[in-house]
Short mmCIF file of C-alpha atoms and ligand atoms in Angstrom, two decimals:
data_model
loop_
_atom_site.label_atom_id
_atom_site.label_comp_id
_atom_site.label_asym_id
_atom_site.label_seq_id
_atom_site.Cartn_x
_atom_site.Cartn_y
_atom_site.Cartn_z
CA MET K 1 24.14 39.20 -70.53
CA ILE K 2 24.87 35.90 -68.80
CA ILE K 3 22.33 34.86 -66.18
CA ASP K 4 24.10 32.52 -63.82
CA LEU K 5 21.73 30.82 -61.39
CA ARG K 6 23.83 27.76 -60.62
CA SER K 7 24.78 28.99 -57.17
CA ASP K 8 24.92 32.02 -54.88
CA THR K 9 28.71 31.58 -54.89
CA VAL K 10 29.12 33.01 -58.41
CA THR K 11 28.89 36.65 -57.27
CA LYS K 12 31.69 39.18 -57.61
CA PRO K 13 32.43 41.97 -55.10
CA THR K 14 30.26 45.06 -55.52
CA PRO K 15 32.02 48.43 -55.97
CA GLY K 16 31.34 49.20 -52.29
CA MET K 17 32.85 45.90 -51.21
CA MET K 18 35.84 46.52 -53.50
CA GLN K 19 36.41 49.85 -51.73
CA ALA K 20 36.26 48.12 -48.34
CA ILE K 21 38.80 45.54 -49.57
CA MET K 22 41.17 48.17 -50.95
CA HIS K 23 41.09 50.26 -47.79
CA ALA K 24 41.40 47.36 -45.35
CA GLU K 25 43.98 47.56 -42.61
CA VAL K 26 45.84 44.27 -42.59
CA GLY K 27 48.54 42.35 -40.72
CA ASP K 28 49.76 38.79 -40.38
CA ASP K 29 46.76 36.83 -39.15
CA VAL K 30 48.89 33.79 -38.26
CA TYR K 31 50.33 36.08 -35.54
CA LYS K 32 46.73 37.23 -34.90
CA GLU K 33 47.88 40.71 -35.93
CA ASP K 34 45.36 41.41 -38.67
CA PRO K 35 43.02 44.09 -37.32
CA SER K 36 40.34 43.44 -39.94
CA VAL K 37 40.23 39.72 -39.20
CA ASN K 38 40.17 40.40 -35.48
CA ALA K 39 37.32 42.87 -35.97
CA LEU K 40 35.32 40.40 -38.06
CA GLU K 41 35.81 37.60 -35.54
CA HIS K 42 34.80 39.89 -32.69
CA LYS K 43 31.76 41.11 -34.57
CA MET K 44 30.57 37.63 -35.51
CA ALA K 45 31.04 36.25 -31.98
CA THR K 46 29.09 39.20 -30.54
CA LEU K 47 26.36 38.92 -33.15
CA PHE K 48 25.72 35.27 -32.24
CA GLY K 49 26.25 35.82 -28.50
CA LYS K 50 29.27 33.53 -28.40
CA GLU K 51 32.65 34.03 -26.70
CA ALA K 52 34.92 33.26 -29.65
CA ALA K 53 35.08 33.20 -33.44
CA LEU K 54 37.68 32.17 -36.02
CA PHE K 55 37.97 33.09 -39.69
CA PHE K 56 38.47 30.31 -42.27
CA PRO K 57 38.98 30.20 -46.03
CA THR K 58 36.01 27.87 -46.69
CA GLY K 59 32.81 26.57 -45.19
CA SER K 60 34.02 23.01 -45.56
CA MET K 61 37.02 23.83 -43.39
CA THR K 62 34.85 25.41 -40.68
CA ASN K 63 32.54 22.39 -40.60
CA GLN K 64 35.46 19.96 -40.60
CA THR K 65 37.16 21.84 -37.80
CA ALA K 66 33.97 21.86 -35.73
CA ILE K 67 33.56 18.10 -36.21
CA LYS K 68 37.16 17.57 -35.12
CA LEU K 69 36.61 19.72 -32.03
CA HIS K 70 33.52 17.77 -30.98
CA THR K 71 34.68 14.19 -31.62
CA GLN K 72 37.37 11.52 -31.17
CA PRO K 73 38.26 8.88 -33.82
CA GLY K 74 35.82 5.96 -33.86
CA GLU K 75 32.88 8.04 -32.71
CA GLN K 76 29.72 8.78 -34.70
CA LEU K 77 27.80 11.90 -35.62
CA ILE K 78 24.14 12.11 -36.59
CA CYS K 79 23.06 14.12 -39.64
CA ASP K 80 20.48 14.13 -42.42
CA LYS K 81 21.22 11.90 -45.43
CA TRP K 82 21.54 15.02 -47.60
CA ALA K 83 23.88 16.88 -45.25
CA HIS K 84 26.69 18.88 -46.83
CA VAL K 85 29.12 17.54 -44.20
CA TYR K 86 28.41 14.02 -45.44
CA ASN K 87 27.89 14.52 -49.19
CA TYR K 88 29.99 17.47 -50.28
CA GLU K 89 33.08 17.71 -48.12
CA GLY K 90 35.14 15.04 -49.85
CA GLY K 91 34.70 12.43 -47.13
CA GLY K 92 36.39 14.79 -44.67
CA VAL K 93 34.43 13.47 -41.70
CA SER K 94 36.30 10.16 -41.94
CA PHE K 95 39.52 11.62 -43.40
CA ASN K 96 40.01 14.35 -40.82
CA SER K 97 38.23 13.06 -37.74
CA GLY K 98 37.98 9.27 -38.21
CA VAL K 99 34.29 9.58 -37.46
CA SER K 100 31.30 7.85 -39.09
CA CYS K 101 27.95 9.39 -39.94
CA LYS K 102 24.60 7.96 -38.92
CA LEU K 103 22.37 9.17 -41.72
CA VAL K 104 18.81 10.09 -40.90
CA ASP K 105 16.03 10.07 -43.50
CA GLY K 106 14.80 13.61 -42.84
CA HIS K 107 12.38 15.92 -44.59
CA ARG K 108 13.98 18.32 -47.09
CA GLY K 109 17.33 17.95 -45.33
CA MET K 110 15.89 18.56 -41.86
CA ILE K 111 15.73 16.03 -39.04
CA THR K 112 13.62 15.95 -35.89
CA ALA K 113 14.47 15.63 -32.21
CA GLN K 114 12.66 12.28 -32.18
CA GLN K 115 14.68 10.94 -35.13
CA ILE K 116 17.88 12.01 -33.38
CA GLU K 117 16.87 10.33 -30.15
CA GLU K 118 16.11 7.10 -32.05
CA ASN K 119 19.54 7.15 -33.68
CA ILE K 120 21.73 7.60 -30.62
CA ASN K 121 23.69 4.44 -29.92
CA PRO K 122 23.38 3.41 -26.26
CA PRO K 123 26.59 4.73 -24.68
CA ASP K 124 27.28 1.58 -22.65
CA PHE K 125 26.77 -0.75 -25.66
CA TYR K 126 30.46 -0.85 -26.60
CA HIS K 127 29.90 -2.77 -29.86
CA SER K 128 28.58 0.27 -31.69
CA PRO K 129 30.30 3.61 -32.22
CA LEU K 130 29.78 6.17 -29.50
CA THR K 131 27.43 8.92 -30.64
CA THR K 132 28.88 12.30 -29.69
CA LEU K 133 27.66 14.93 -32.16
CA VAL K 134 24.62 16.13 -34.07
CA CYS K 135 25.07 18.28 -37.19
CA LEU K 136 22.14 20.28 -38.53
CA GLU K 137 22.04 22.40 -41.69
CA ASN K 138 20.03 25.63 -41.96
CA THR K 139 19.02 26.53 -44.57
CA THR K 140 19.38 23.14 -46.21
CA ASN K 141 21.21 23.07 -49.51
CA LYS K 142 20.05 19.81 -51.09
CA GLY K 143 16.73 20.30 -49.29
CA GLY K 144 16.05 23.35 -51.43
CA GLY K 145 16.72 26.18 -48.99
CA ALA K 146 14.26 24.87 -46.41
CA CYS K 147 14.43 26.39 -42.91
CA TYR K 148 14.08 24.70 -39.56
CA ASP K 149 11.33 25.60 -37.15
CA LEU K 150 13.11 27.08 -34.12
CA LYS K 151 10.81 25.07 -31.83
CA GLU K 152 12.21 21.84 -33.28
CA ILE K 153 15.77 23.05 -32.78
CA LYS K 154 14.95 23.74 -29.14
CA LYS K 155 13.75 20.14 -28.76
CA ILE K 156 16.93 18.94 -30.46
CA ARG K 157 18.98 21.02 -28.00
CA THR K 158 17.22 19.28 -25.13
CA VAL K 159 17.96 15.83 -26.60
CA CYS K 160 21.62 16.75 -27.09
CA THR K 161 22.01 18.11 -23.56
CA LYS K 162 20.30 15.06 -22.05
CA ASN K 163 22.53 12.67 -24.03
CA ASN K 164 25.76 14.60 -23.75
CA LEU K 165 26.01 15.28 -27.51
CA GLY K 166 27.60 18.30 -29.14
CA LEU K 167 25.33 20.30 -31.44
CA HIS K 168 26.86 21.92 -34.53
CA LEU K 169 25.08 24.03 -37.12
CA ASP K 170 26.23 24.13 -40.71
CA GLY K 171 24.96 27.66 -41.18
CA ALA K 172 26.39 28.24 -44.64
CA ARG K 173 23.13 30.09 -45.37
CA ILE K 174 22.05 30.91 -41.81
CA PHE K 175 21.37 34.55 -42.71
CA ASN K 176 18.90 33.43 -45.38
CA ALA K 177 17.06 31.51 -42.67
CA LEU K 178 17.19 34.43 -40.22
CA VAL K 179 15.83 36.87 -42.79
CA ALA K 180 13.13 34.47 -43.99
CA LYS K 181 11.92 33.66 -40.47
CA GLY K 182 12.55 37.03 -38.82
CA GLU K 183 14.82 35.42 -36.23
CA SER K 184 18.04 36.69 -34.66
CA PRO K 185 21.59 35.31 -34.63
CA LYS K 186 21.52 35.26 -30.82
CA GLN K 187 18.58 32.85 -30.80
CA TYR K 188 20.77 30.44 -32.76
CA GLY K 189 23.87 31.16 -30.71
CA ALA K 190 21.96 30.19 -27.59
CA LEU K 191 21.03 26.76 -29.00
CA PHE K 192 24.17 25.53 -30.78
CA ASP K 193 27.63 24.77 -29.40
CA THR K 194 29.25 25.77 -32.69
CA ILE K 195 27.98 27.49 -35.83
CA SER K 196 29.70 27.75 -39.17
CA ILE K 197 28.70 30.81 -41.21
CA CYS K 198 29.59 31.39 -44.88
CA LEU K 199 30.36 34.88 -46.14
CA SER K 200 30.80 33.67 -49.70
CA LYS K 201 27.23 32.51 -50.35
CA GLY K 202 24.32 34.95 -50.14
CA LEU K 203 26.48 37.57 -48.45
CA GLY K 204 28.59 37.84 -51.58
CA THR K 205 32.26 37.91 -50.54
CA PRO K 206 34.96 36.22 -52.64
CA LEU K 207 35.76 33.80 -49.83
CA GLY K 208 35.53 33.18 -46.14
CA SER K 209 33.61 31.48 -43.38
CA VAL K 210 33.54 32.01 -39.64
CA LEU K 211 33.19 29.42 -36.87
CA VAL K 212 31.66 30.68 -33.63
CA GLY K 213 31.48 28.94 -30.27
CA ASN K 214 32.29 29.38 -26.63
CA ALA K 215 35.91 29.62 -25.45
CA ASN K 216 36.14 26.08 -24.07
CA ILE K 217 35.35 24.40 -27.38
CA MET K 218 37.04 27.03 -29.56
CA LYS K 219 40.41 26.98 -27.80
CA ASN K 220 41.76 24.25 -30.11
CA ALA K 221 40.13 25.60 -33.28
CA ILE K 222 43.21 27.56 -34.33
CA ARG K 223 45.38 24.44 -34.01
CA VAL K 224 42.96 22.36 -36.12
CA ARG K 225 42.79 25.15 -38.70
CA LYS K 226 46.61 25.11 -38.87
CA VAL K 227 46.67 21.34 -39.35
CA LEU K 228 44.16 21.66 -42.19
CA GLY K 229 46.38 24.29 -43.84
CA GLY K 230 44.04 27.17 -43.14
CA GLY K 231 46.38 29.64 -41.45
CA MET K 232 46.38 32.72 -43.68
CA ARG K 233 48.45 35.89 -43.62
CA GLN K 234 47.10 39.33 -44.71
CA VAL K 235 43.64 37.93 -45.10
CA GLY K 236 42.10 41.08 -43.64
CA TYR K 237 41.32 42.10 -47.21
CA MET K 238 38.77 39.32 -47.24
CA ALA K 239 37.64 39.95 -43.66
CA ALA K 240 36.95 43.55 -44.68
CA ALA K 241 34.71 42.19 -47.43
CA GLY K 242 32.96 40.14 -44.75
CA LEU K 243 32.47 43.15 -42.47
CA TYR K 244 31.08 45.09 -45.41
CA ALA K 245 28.69 42.23 -46.21
CA LEU K 246 27.40 42.08 -42.63
CA GLU K 247 26.56 45.78 -42.84
CA ASN K 248 25.15 45.87 -46.37
CA HIS K 249 24.11 42.47 -47.67
CA ILE K 250 21.87 40.90 -45.06
CA GLU K 251 18.55 42.70 -45.41
CA ARG K 252 18.69 42.47 -49.18
CA LEU K 253 18.53 38.66 -48.96
CA ALA K 254 14.76 39.21 -48.85
CA ASP K 255 14.99 40.33 -52.51
CA ASP K 256 16.66 37.03 -53.43
CA HIS K 257 13.89 35.17 -51.63
CA LYS K 258 11.16 37.14 -53.39
CA ARG K 259 12.66 36.49 -56.81
CA ALA K 260 13.13 32.79 -56.06
CA LYS K 261 9.46 32.58 -55.11
CA GLU K 262 8.45 34.32 -58.34
CA ILE K 263 10.56 31.88 -60.35
CA GLY K 264 8.91 28.99 -58.50
CA ASP K 265 5.45 30.40 -59.26
CA VAL K 266 6.20 30.74 -62.99
CA LEU K 267 7.72 27.25 -63.15
CA LYS K 268 4.63 25.74 -61.50
CA ARG K 269 2.49 26.96 -64.39
CA GLN K 270 4.66 25.45 -67.16
CA ALA K 271 3.52 22.22 -68.81
CA TYR K 272 7.08 20.85 -68.93
CA VAL K 273 7.42 21.06 -65.14
CA LYS K 274 6.24 18.14 -63.02
CA GLU K 275 6.80 19.62 -59.58
CA VAL K 276 8.32 22.59 -57.81
CA GLU K 277 9.38 22.21 -54.18
CA PRO K 278 8.14 24.90 -51.78
CA VAL K 279 10.37 27.97 -52.03
CA GLU K 280 11.34 29.32 -48.61
CA THR K 281 14.56 31.20 -49.33
CA ASN K 282 16.84 31.66 -52.36
CA ILE K 283 16.86 28.10 -53.74
CA VAL K 284 14.31 26.66 -56.17
CA ILE K 285 14.29 22.92 -56.78
CA PHE K 286 12.05 21.53 -59.48
CA TYR K 287 11.48 18.41 -61.55
CA LEU K 288 10.68 18.12 -65.24
CA GLN K 289 7.93 15.91 -66.65
CA PRO K 290 9.20 12.36 -67.27
CA GLU K 291 9.21 12.87 -71.06
CA GLU K 292 11.52 15.90 -70.80
CA ASN K 293 15.28 15.40 -70.90
CA GLU K 294 17.10 17.15 -68.07
CA ASN K 295 20.40 17.65 -69.88
CA LYS K 296 18.69 18.93 -73.00
CA PHE K 297 16.73 21.40 -70.90
CA ILE K 298 19.89 22.72 -69.24
CA GLN K 299 21.56 22.92 -72.67
CA LYS K 300 18.64 24.79 -74.16
CA LEU K 301 18.84 27.40 -71.39
CA ALA K 302 22.61 27.58 -71.86
CA THR K 303 22.16 28.58 -75.51
CA LYS K 304 20.19 31.55 -74.14
CA ASN K 305 23.04 32.42 -71.77
CA ILE K 306 21.18 31.09 -68.75
CA ARG K 307 22.89 28.70 -66.40
CA ILE K 308 21.18 26.43 -63.91
CA SER K 309 22.39 23.20 -62.36
CA SER K 310 21.37 19.60 -61.81
CA MET K 311 21.67 18.02 -58.36
CA GLY K 312 21.08 14.46 -59.61
CA GLN K 313 17.99 12.31 -58.97
CA GLY K 314 16.06 14.54 -61.38
CA LYS K 315 16.49 17.63 -59.20
CA LEU K 316 17.15 20.87 -61.04
CA ARG K 317 18.38 23.78 -58.95
CA ILE K 318 18.14 27.53 -59.34
CA VAL K 319 19.77 29.85 -56.81
CA THR K 320 19.15 33.61 -56.71
CA HIS K 321 21.82 36.01 -55.47
CA LEU K 322 23.31 39.48 -55.31
CA ASP K 323 24.40 39.58 -58.96
CA TYR K 324 21.00 38.50 -60.28
CA THR K 325 19.46 41.83 -61.26
CA SER K 326 15.83 42.75 -61.87
CA GLU K 327 16.63 42.99 -65.59
CA MET K 328 17.94 39.42 -65.55
CA HIS K 329 14.92 38.33 -63.53
CA GLU K 330 12.46 39.68 -66.10
CA ARG K 331 14.36 38.09 -68.95
CA PHE K 332 14.61 34.74 -67.16
CA LEU K 333 10.88 34.63 -66.38
CA GLU K 334 10.15 35.36 -70.06
CA VAL K 335 12.44 32.57 -71.20
CA LEU K 336 10.82 30.10 -68.79
CA LYS K 337 7.42 30.91 -70.31
CA ILE K 338 8.52 30.31 -73.92
CA THR K 339 10.85 27.36 -73.35
C1 PLP P 1 28.54 25.94 -49.55
C2 PLP P 1 28.21 25.15 -48.36
C3 PLP P 1 29.19 24.86 -47.41
C4 PLP P 1 30.64 25.28 -47.53
O1 PLP P 1 31.19 25.08 -48.74
P1 PLP P 1 32.60 25.65 -49.20
O2 PLP P 1 32.50 25.57 -50.67
O3 PLP P 1 33.63 24.76 -48.62
O4 PLP P 1 32.73 27.05 -48.69
C5 PLP P 1 28.81 24.15 -46.29
N1 PLP P 1 27.54 23.76 -46.12
C6 PLP P 1 26.56 24.04 -47.00
C7 PLP P 1 25.17 23.61 -46.72
C8 PLP P 1 26.87 24.74 -48.16
O5 PLP P 1 25.89 25.01 -49.03
#
């Protein structure tokens, strides 16, 4: 038994999802003739109360497309210093859009309306880049699965509207946030211009992300996706997996959250652990005591067929998911207590 807690992307399709994939009706999506893709896009747009949606192979491509849709070369976006769009998309912000990032020193990957306001370059001061976009992340990845307070997002919306800035959400794990906070997709749809949603994280599909937004901003999305090489053919097999996940894999995210919390609670009581960050969703970030060696710790777990990952700066990360069973959970908690 291998217990892989490096990421919620390591899951494989469940038998039910496999059935949905095998029975999918497909067509050539580049001609927009794939009924499963069309159904998924329609469903996601409706769910978030937006006019349009487009299916992509990866979350990075959805974020990069959104950034391209909101900006012109030379402009600047505002995001947290830990943002995925800045740290983990291969420098795509500058490569694809010719845009720079103003990094904000947020709390657990989250930034405030006030911080955003302070970081907007005055639009008539032509020496500095024109600020045109704000990117938020919810839940935050490097911030340990932390969730925004909706009240803060409302304030951020007001700042963006007042200053003529686009507002994009990297919602790779938005359903984790919705389940944890008891909020609805429409509440988020009403606040953001564009939202990128991953199907391949907690929802457990082999691939796929969806970008939602209103028709005016989304009309060029298909062109940008083409430029980035993201036009796919009979990809309805994967859209069918996405539709299945929306029906079957959302409510169960609460189980992932519960197990992550239990892991956090056990870790807190171990002498070798210095600190555990608050666990809000399916990510646990913790730090070892200074005398412990991080690599050795990971290696020691690996010899017991348990995989976790390091995020640098002493951060160790555990992510619970669909393929992490109760049997694995019991075993893992035991190992943590005797390690
Ligand atoms: C995983 C992830 C993405 C998308 O990553 P891909 O691997 O390109 O699908 C985007 N944002 C966050 C916060 C993520 O965790």
